[in-house]
Coordinates of C-alpha atoms and ligand atoms in Angstrom, one line a residue:
X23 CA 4.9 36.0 34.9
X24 CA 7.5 35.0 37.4
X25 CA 5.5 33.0 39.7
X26 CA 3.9 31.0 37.0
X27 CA 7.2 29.8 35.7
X28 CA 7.2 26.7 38.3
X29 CA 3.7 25.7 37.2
X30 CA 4.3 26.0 33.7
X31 CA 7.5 23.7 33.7
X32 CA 5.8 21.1 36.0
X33 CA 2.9 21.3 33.4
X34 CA 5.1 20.3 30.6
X35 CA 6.9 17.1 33.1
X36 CA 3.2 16.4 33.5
X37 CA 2.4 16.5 29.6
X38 CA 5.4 15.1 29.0
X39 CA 5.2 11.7 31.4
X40 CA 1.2 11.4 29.9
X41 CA -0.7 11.6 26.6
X42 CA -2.7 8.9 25.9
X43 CA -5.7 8.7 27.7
X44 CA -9.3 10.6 27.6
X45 CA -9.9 13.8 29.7
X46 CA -12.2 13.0 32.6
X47 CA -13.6 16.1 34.1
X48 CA -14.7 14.3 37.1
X49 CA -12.9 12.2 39.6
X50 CA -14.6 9.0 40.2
X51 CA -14.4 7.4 43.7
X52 CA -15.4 4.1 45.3
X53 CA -15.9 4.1 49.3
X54 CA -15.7 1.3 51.1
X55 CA -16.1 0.5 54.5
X56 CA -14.2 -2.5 55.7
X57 CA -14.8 -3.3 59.4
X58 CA -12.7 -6.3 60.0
X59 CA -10.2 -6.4 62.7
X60 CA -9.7 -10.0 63.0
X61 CA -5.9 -9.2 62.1
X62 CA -4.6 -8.5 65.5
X63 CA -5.4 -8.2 68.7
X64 CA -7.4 -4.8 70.2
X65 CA -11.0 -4.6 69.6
X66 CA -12.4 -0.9 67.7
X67 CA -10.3 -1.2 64.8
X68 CA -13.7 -2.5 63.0
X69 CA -15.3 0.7 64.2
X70 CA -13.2 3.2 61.9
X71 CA -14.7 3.5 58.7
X72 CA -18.0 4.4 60.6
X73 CA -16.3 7.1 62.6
X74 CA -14.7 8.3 60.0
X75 CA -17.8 8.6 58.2
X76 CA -19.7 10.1 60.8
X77 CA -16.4 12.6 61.6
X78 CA -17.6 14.2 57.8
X79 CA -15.6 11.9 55.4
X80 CA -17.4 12.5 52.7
X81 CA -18.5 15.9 53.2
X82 CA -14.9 16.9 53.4
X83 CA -14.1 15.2 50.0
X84 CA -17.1 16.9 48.5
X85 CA -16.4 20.7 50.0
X86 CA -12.8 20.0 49.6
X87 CA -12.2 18.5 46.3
X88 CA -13.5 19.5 43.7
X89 CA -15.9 18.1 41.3
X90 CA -15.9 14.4 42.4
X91 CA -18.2 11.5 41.3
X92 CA -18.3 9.7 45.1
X93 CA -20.2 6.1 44.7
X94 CA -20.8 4.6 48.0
X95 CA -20.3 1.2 48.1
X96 CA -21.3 0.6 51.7
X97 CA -20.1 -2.0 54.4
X98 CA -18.3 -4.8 52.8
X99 CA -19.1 -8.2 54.8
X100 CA -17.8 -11.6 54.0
X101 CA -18.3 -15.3 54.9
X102 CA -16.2 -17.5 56.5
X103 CA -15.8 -20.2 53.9
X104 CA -13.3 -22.0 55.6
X105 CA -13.9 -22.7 59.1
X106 CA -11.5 -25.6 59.0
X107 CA -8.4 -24.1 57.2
X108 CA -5.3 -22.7 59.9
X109 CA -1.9 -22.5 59.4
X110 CA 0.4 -22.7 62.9
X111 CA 0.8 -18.5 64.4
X112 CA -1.5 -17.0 62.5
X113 CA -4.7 -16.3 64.6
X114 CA -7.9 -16.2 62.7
X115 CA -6.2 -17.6 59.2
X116 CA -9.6 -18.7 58.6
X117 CA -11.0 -15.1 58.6
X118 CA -8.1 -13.4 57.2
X119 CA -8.6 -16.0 53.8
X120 CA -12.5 -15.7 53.5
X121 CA -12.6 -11.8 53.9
X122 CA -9.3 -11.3 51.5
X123 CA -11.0 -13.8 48.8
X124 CA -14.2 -11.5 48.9
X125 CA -12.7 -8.3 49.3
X126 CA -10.3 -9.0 46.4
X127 CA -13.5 -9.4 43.9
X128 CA -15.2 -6.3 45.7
X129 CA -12.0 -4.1 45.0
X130 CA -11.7 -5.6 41.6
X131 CA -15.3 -5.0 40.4
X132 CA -14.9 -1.0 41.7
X133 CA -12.1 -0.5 39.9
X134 CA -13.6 -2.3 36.9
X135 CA -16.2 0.6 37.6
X136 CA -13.6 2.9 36.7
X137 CA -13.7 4.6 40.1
X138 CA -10.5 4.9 42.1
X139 CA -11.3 2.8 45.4
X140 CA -11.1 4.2 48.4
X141 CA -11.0 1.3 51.2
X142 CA -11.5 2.4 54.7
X143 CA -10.4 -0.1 57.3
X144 CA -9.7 -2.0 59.2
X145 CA -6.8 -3.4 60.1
X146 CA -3.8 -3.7 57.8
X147 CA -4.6 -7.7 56.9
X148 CA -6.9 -6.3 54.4
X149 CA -4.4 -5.2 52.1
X150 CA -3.8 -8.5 50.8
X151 CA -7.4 -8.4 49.4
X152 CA -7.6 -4.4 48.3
X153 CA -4.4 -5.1 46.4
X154 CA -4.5 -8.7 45.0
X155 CA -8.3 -7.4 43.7
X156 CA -6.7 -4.4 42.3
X157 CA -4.5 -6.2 40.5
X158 CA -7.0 -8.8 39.2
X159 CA -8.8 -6.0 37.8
X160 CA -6.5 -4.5 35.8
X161 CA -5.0 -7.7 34.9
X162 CA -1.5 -6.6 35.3
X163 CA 0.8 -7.3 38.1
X164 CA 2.9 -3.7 37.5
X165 CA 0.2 -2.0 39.8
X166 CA 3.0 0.4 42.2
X167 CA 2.3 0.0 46.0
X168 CA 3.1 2.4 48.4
X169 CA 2.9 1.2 51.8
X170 CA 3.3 4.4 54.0
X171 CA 3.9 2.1 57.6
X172 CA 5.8 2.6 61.1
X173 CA 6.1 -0.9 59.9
X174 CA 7.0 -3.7 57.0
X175 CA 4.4 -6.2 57.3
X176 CA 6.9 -8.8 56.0
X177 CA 6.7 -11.3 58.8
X178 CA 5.0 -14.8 57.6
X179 CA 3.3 -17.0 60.2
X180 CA 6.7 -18.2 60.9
X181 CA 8.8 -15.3 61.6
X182 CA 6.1 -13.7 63.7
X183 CA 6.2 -13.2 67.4
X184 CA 2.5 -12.0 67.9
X185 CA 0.9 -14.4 65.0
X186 CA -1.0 -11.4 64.2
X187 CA -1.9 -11.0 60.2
X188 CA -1.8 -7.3 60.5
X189 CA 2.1 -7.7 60.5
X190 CA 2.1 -10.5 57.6
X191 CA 0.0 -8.8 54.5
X192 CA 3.5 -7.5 52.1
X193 CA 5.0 -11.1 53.0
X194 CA 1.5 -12.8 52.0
X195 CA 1.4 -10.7 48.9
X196 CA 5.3 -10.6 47.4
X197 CA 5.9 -13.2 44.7
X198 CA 9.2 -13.3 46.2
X199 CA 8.1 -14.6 49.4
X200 CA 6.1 -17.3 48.3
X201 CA 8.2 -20.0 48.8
X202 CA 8.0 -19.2 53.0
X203 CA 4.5 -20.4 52.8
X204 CA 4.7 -23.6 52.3
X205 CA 0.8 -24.1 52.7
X206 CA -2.0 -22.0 52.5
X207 CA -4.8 -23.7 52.9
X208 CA -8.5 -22.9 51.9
X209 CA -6.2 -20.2 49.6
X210 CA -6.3 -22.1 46.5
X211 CA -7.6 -18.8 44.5
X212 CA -4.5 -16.7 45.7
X213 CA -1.6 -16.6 43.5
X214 CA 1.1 -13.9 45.1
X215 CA 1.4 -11.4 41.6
X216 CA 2.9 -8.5 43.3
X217 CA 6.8 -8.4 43.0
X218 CA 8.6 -6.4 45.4
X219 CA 10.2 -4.3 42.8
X220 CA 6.9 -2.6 42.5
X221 CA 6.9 -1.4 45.8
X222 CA 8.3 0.8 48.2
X223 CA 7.9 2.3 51.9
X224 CA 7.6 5.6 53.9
X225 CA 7.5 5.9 57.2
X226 CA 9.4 2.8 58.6
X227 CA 10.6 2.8 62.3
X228 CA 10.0 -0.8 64.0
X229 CA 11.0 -3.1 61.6
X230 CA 12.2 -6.7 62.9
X231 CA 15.9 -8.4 62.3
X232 CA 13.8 -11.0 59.9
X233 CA 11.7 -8.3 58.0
X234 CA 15.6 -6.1 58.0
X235 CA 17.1 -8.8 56.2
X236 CA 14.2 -9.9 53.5
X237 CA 14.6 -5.7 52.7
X238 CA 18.0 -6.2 52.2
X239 CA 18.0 -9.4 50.2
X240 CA 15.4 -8.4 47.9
X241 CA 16.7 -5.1 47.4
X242 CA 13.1 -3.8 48.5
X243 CA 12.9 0.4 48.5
X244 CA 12.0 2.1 51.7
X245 CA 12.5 5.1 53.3
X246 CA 12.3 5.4 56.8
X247 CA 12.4 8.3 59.3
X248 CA 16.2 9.0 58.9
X249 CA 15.8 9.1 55.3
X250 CA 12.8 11.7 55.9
X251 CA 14.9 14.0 58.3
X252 CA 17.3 14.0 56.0
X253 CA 16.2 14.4 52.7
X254 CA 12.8 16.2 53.1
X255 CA 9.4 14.3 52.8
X256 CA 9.0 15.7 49.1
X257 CA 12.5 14.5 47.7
X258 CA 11.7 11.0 49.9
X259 CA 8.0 10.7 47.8
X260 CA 9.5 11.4 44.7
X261 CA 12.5 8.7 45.3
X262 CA 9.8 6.6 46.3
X263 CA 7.4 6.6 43.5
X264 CA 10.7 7.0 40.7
X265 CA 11.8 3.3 42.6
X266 CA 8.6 1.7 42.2
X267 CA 7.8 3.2 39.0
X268 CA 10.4 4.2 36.7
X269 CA 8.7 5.2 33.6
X270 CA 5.9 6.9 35.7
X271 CA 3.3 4.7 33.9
X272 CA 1.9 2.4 36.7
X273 CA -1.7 2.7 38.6
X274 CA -0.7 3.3 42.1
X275 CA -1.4 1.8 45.4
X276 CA -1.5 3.5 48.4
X277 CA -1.9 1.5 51.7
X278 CA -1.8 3.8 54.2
X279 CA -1.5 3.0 58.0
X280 CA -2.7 5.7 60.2
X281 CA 0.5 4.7 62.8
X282 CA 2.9 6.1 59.9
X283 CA 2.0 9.2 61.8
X284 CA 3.5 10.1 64.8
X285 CA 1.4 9.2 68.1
X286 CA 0.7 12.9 68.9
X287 CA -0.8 13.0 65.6
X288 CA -2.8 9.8 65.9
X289 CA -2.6 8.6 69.1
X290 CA -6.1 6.3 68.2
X291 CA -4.4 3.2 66.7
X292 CA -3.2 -0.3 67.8
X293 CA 0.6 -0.4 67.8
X294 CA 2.0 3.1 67.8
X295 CA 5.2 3.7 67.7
X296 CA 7.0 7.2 68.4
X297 CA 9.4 9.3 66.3
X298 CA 6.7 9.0 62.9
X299 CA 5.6 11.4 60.0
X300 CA 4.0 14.4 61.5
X301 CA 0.7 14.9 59.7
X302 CA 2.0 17.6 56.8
X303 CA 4.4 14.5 55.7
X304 CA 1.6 12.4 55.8
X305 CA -0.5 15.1 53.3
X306 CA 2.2 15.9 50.8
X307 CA 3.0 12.3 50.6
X308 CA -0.8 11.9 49.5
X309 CA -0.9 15.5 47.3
X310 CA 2.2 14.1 45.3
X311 CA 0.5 10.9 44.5
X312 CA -2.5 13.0 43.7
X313 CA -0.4 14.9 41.5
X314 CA 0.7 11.9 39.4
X315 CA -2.8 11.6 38.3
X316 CA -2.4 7.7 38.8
X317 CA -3.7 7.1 42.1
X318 CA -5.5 3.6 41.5
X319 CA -6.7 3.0 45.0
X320 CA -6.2 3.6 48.9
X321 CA -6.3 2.2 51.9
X322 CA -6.9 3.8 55.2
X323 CA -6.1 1.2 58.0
X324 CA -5.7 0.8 61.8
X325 CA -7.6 3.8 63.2
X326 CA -8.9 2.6 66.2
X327 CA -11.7 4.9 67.6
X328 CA -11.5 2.9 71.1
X329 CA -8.0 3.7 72.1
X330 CA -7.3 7.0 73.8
X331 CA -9.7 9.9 74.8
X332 CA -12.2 11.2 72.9
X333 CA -9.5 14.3 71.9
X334 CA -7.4 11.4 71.3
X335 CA -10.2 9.4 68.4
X336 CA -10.8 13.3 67.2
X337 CA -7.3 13.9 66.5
X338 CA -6.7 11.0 64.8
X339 CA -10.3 10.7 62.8
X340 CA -9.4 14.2 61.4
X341 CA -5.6 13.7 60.7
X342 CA -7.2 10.8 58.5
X343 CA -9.2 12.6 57.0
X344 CA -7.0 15.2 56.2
X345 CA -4.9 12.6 54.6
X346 CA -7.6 11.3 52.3
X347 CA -8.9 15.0 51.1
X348 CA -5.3 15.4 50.1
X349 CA -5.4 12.3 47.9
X350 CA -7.9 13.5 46.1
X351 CA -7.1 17.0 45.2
X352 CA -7.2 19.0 48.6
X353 CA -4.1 20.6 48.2
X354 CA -4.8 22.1 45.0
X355 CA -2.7 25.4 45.1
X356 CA -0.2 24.3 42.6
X357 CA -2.1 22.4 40.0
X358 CA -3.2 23.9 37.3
X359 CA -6.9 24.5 37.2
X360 CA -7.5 21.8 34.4
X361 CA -5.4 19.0 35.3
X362 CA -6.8 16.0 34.1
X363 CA -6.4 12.4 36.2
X364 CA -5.3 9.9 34.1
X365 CA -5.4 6.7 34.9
X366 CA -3.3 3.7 32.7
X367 CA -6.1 1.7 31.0
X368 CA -7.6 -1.0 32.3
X369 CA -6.1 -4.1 30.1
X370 CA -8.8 -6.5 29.1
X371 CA -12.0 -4.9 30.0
X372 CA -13.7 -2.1 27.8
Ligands
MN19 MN1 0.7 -1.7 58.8

């Protein structure tokens, strides 16, 4: 009976934290693939979601996982809508605002679906669209984003020293920031509706004086590689998602950038940056959000299939991989057989 004890206890935390919604035997997914790379500057960032598919995705989620409901939603593709729009250092602002506009209303309608989304880019510049959509869709801002980064992606078009998007999508997206963009044109269906109280970051290690001070001034929660050496990745997840999520009632978002992990675990990716999670970190980060039952959606961005040796791309296409299967269930040893997922309700649409 001993070794049950820890099982039983987290059993009642778990009934404890959730009783409201339905049973639902089967975890619903949404894949998609979103091949845009527009958001900085290396070329093969657009050729991840295919590789990873062809690497066994989704047969790993299937052998792996459980019973899961997988619905493919394909290769999302967008057009540019406003050729004319720019804004001054940011390149391809034009491209960045017509794919986020339709990727917002693609994310939106799967999560509508009920399905968790599972969004495979990419580079990071589409997580204004996967989140802003998943907010619209369950019409509440208090969605809790985890953005598991080497980096902050709080620079704006005028803080940034590349004028790459891939470093701009948490200032884009924070309520808080909005006043640093003065103009945004050819955006006039954005509203920023994520506050920076609703998230919080793992893994950060290159992090500019600008973005250093908006952390501090906001009072934003992240945890970066000292915090991990010192505290252990599992107190650091649970610090994170108690920050962002107090009463353990929000849908969560997970963007996660494959340079979180350290370049001998994915070497394949655009800006690397030594010292980062090694792979296990990066799956018991996932496994505890798993474990929540209120993983709303994912990202999987910046795998870049053209950097490196083919070792290299395989290394880094399986460590993502392993990361995903652990969202959904891989690690299953100490859940209870019938743990339910369970989702907060979708306000406004039955
Ligand atoms: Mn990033």
């Amino acid at each position: 009976m001993r070794k049950f004890k820890p099982i039983l206890a987290y059993w009642g935390n778990f009934k404890h934290h959730f009783c409201t919604r339905a049973a639902q035997d089967v975890l619903k997914i949404g894949i998609l693939d979103v091949p845009f790379e527009k958001g900085q500057d290396k070329s093969g960032v657009a050729k991840g979601p295919q590789k990873l598919r062809e690497a066994g995705l989704i047969d790993k989620l299937n052998e792996c996982c459980g019973s899961l409901d997988i619905k493919d939603y394909g290769e999302f593709s967008y057009k540019n809508n406003c050729k004319d729009a720019q804004v001054s250092n940011m390149k391809h602002y034009d491209d960045v605002i017509s794919c986020s506009k339709e990727l917002s209303d693609k994310v939106e309608e799967i999560v509508r679906d009920d399905r968790i989304c599972l969004t495979l880019g990419g580079d990071h510049s589409i997580g204004i669209g996967t989140i802003h959509g998943h907010i619209k869709a369950r019409n509440d801002e208090n969605i809790a984003v985890l953005w598991v980064d080497a980096h902050a992606d709080l620079n704006t078009n005028q803080t940034s020293t590349s004028g790459n998007a891939h470093g701009m999508p948490m200032a884009f997206l924070a309520k808080e920031l909005a006043s640093f963009w003065p103009s945004r044109p050819g955006a006039e269906w954005f509203t920023p509706r994520l506050s920076v109280r609703n998230l919080a970051y793992i893994g950060l290690r290159s992090v500019d004086p600008y973005e250093n001070a908006i952390m501090h001034n906001l009072g934003i929660s992240y945890f970066d590689m000292f915090d991990i050496q010192r505290y252990g990745i599992d107190a650091v997840v649970s610090a994170a998602l108690d920050k962002m999520d107090p009463h353990h009632n929000k849908a969560i978002h997970v963007s996660f950038d494959i340079d979180s992990l350290d370049p001998l675990e994915a070497p394949s990716t655009g800006t690397p940056v030594r010292g980062g999670l090694l792979l296990r970190e990066g799956i018991h980060i996932m496994s505890a959000v798993y474990k929540t039952g209120r993983l709303g959606a994912m990202d999987m961005v910046e795998v870049n299939p053209m950097i490196g040796s083919e070792s290299d791309v395989d290394k880094t296409l399986s460590a993502a991989i392993h990361i995903i299967i652990a969202a959904f269930g891989r690690n299953k040893r100490e859940i209870k057989a019938d743990m339910q997922h369970i989702l907060p309700p979708i306000n406004g649409f039955s």
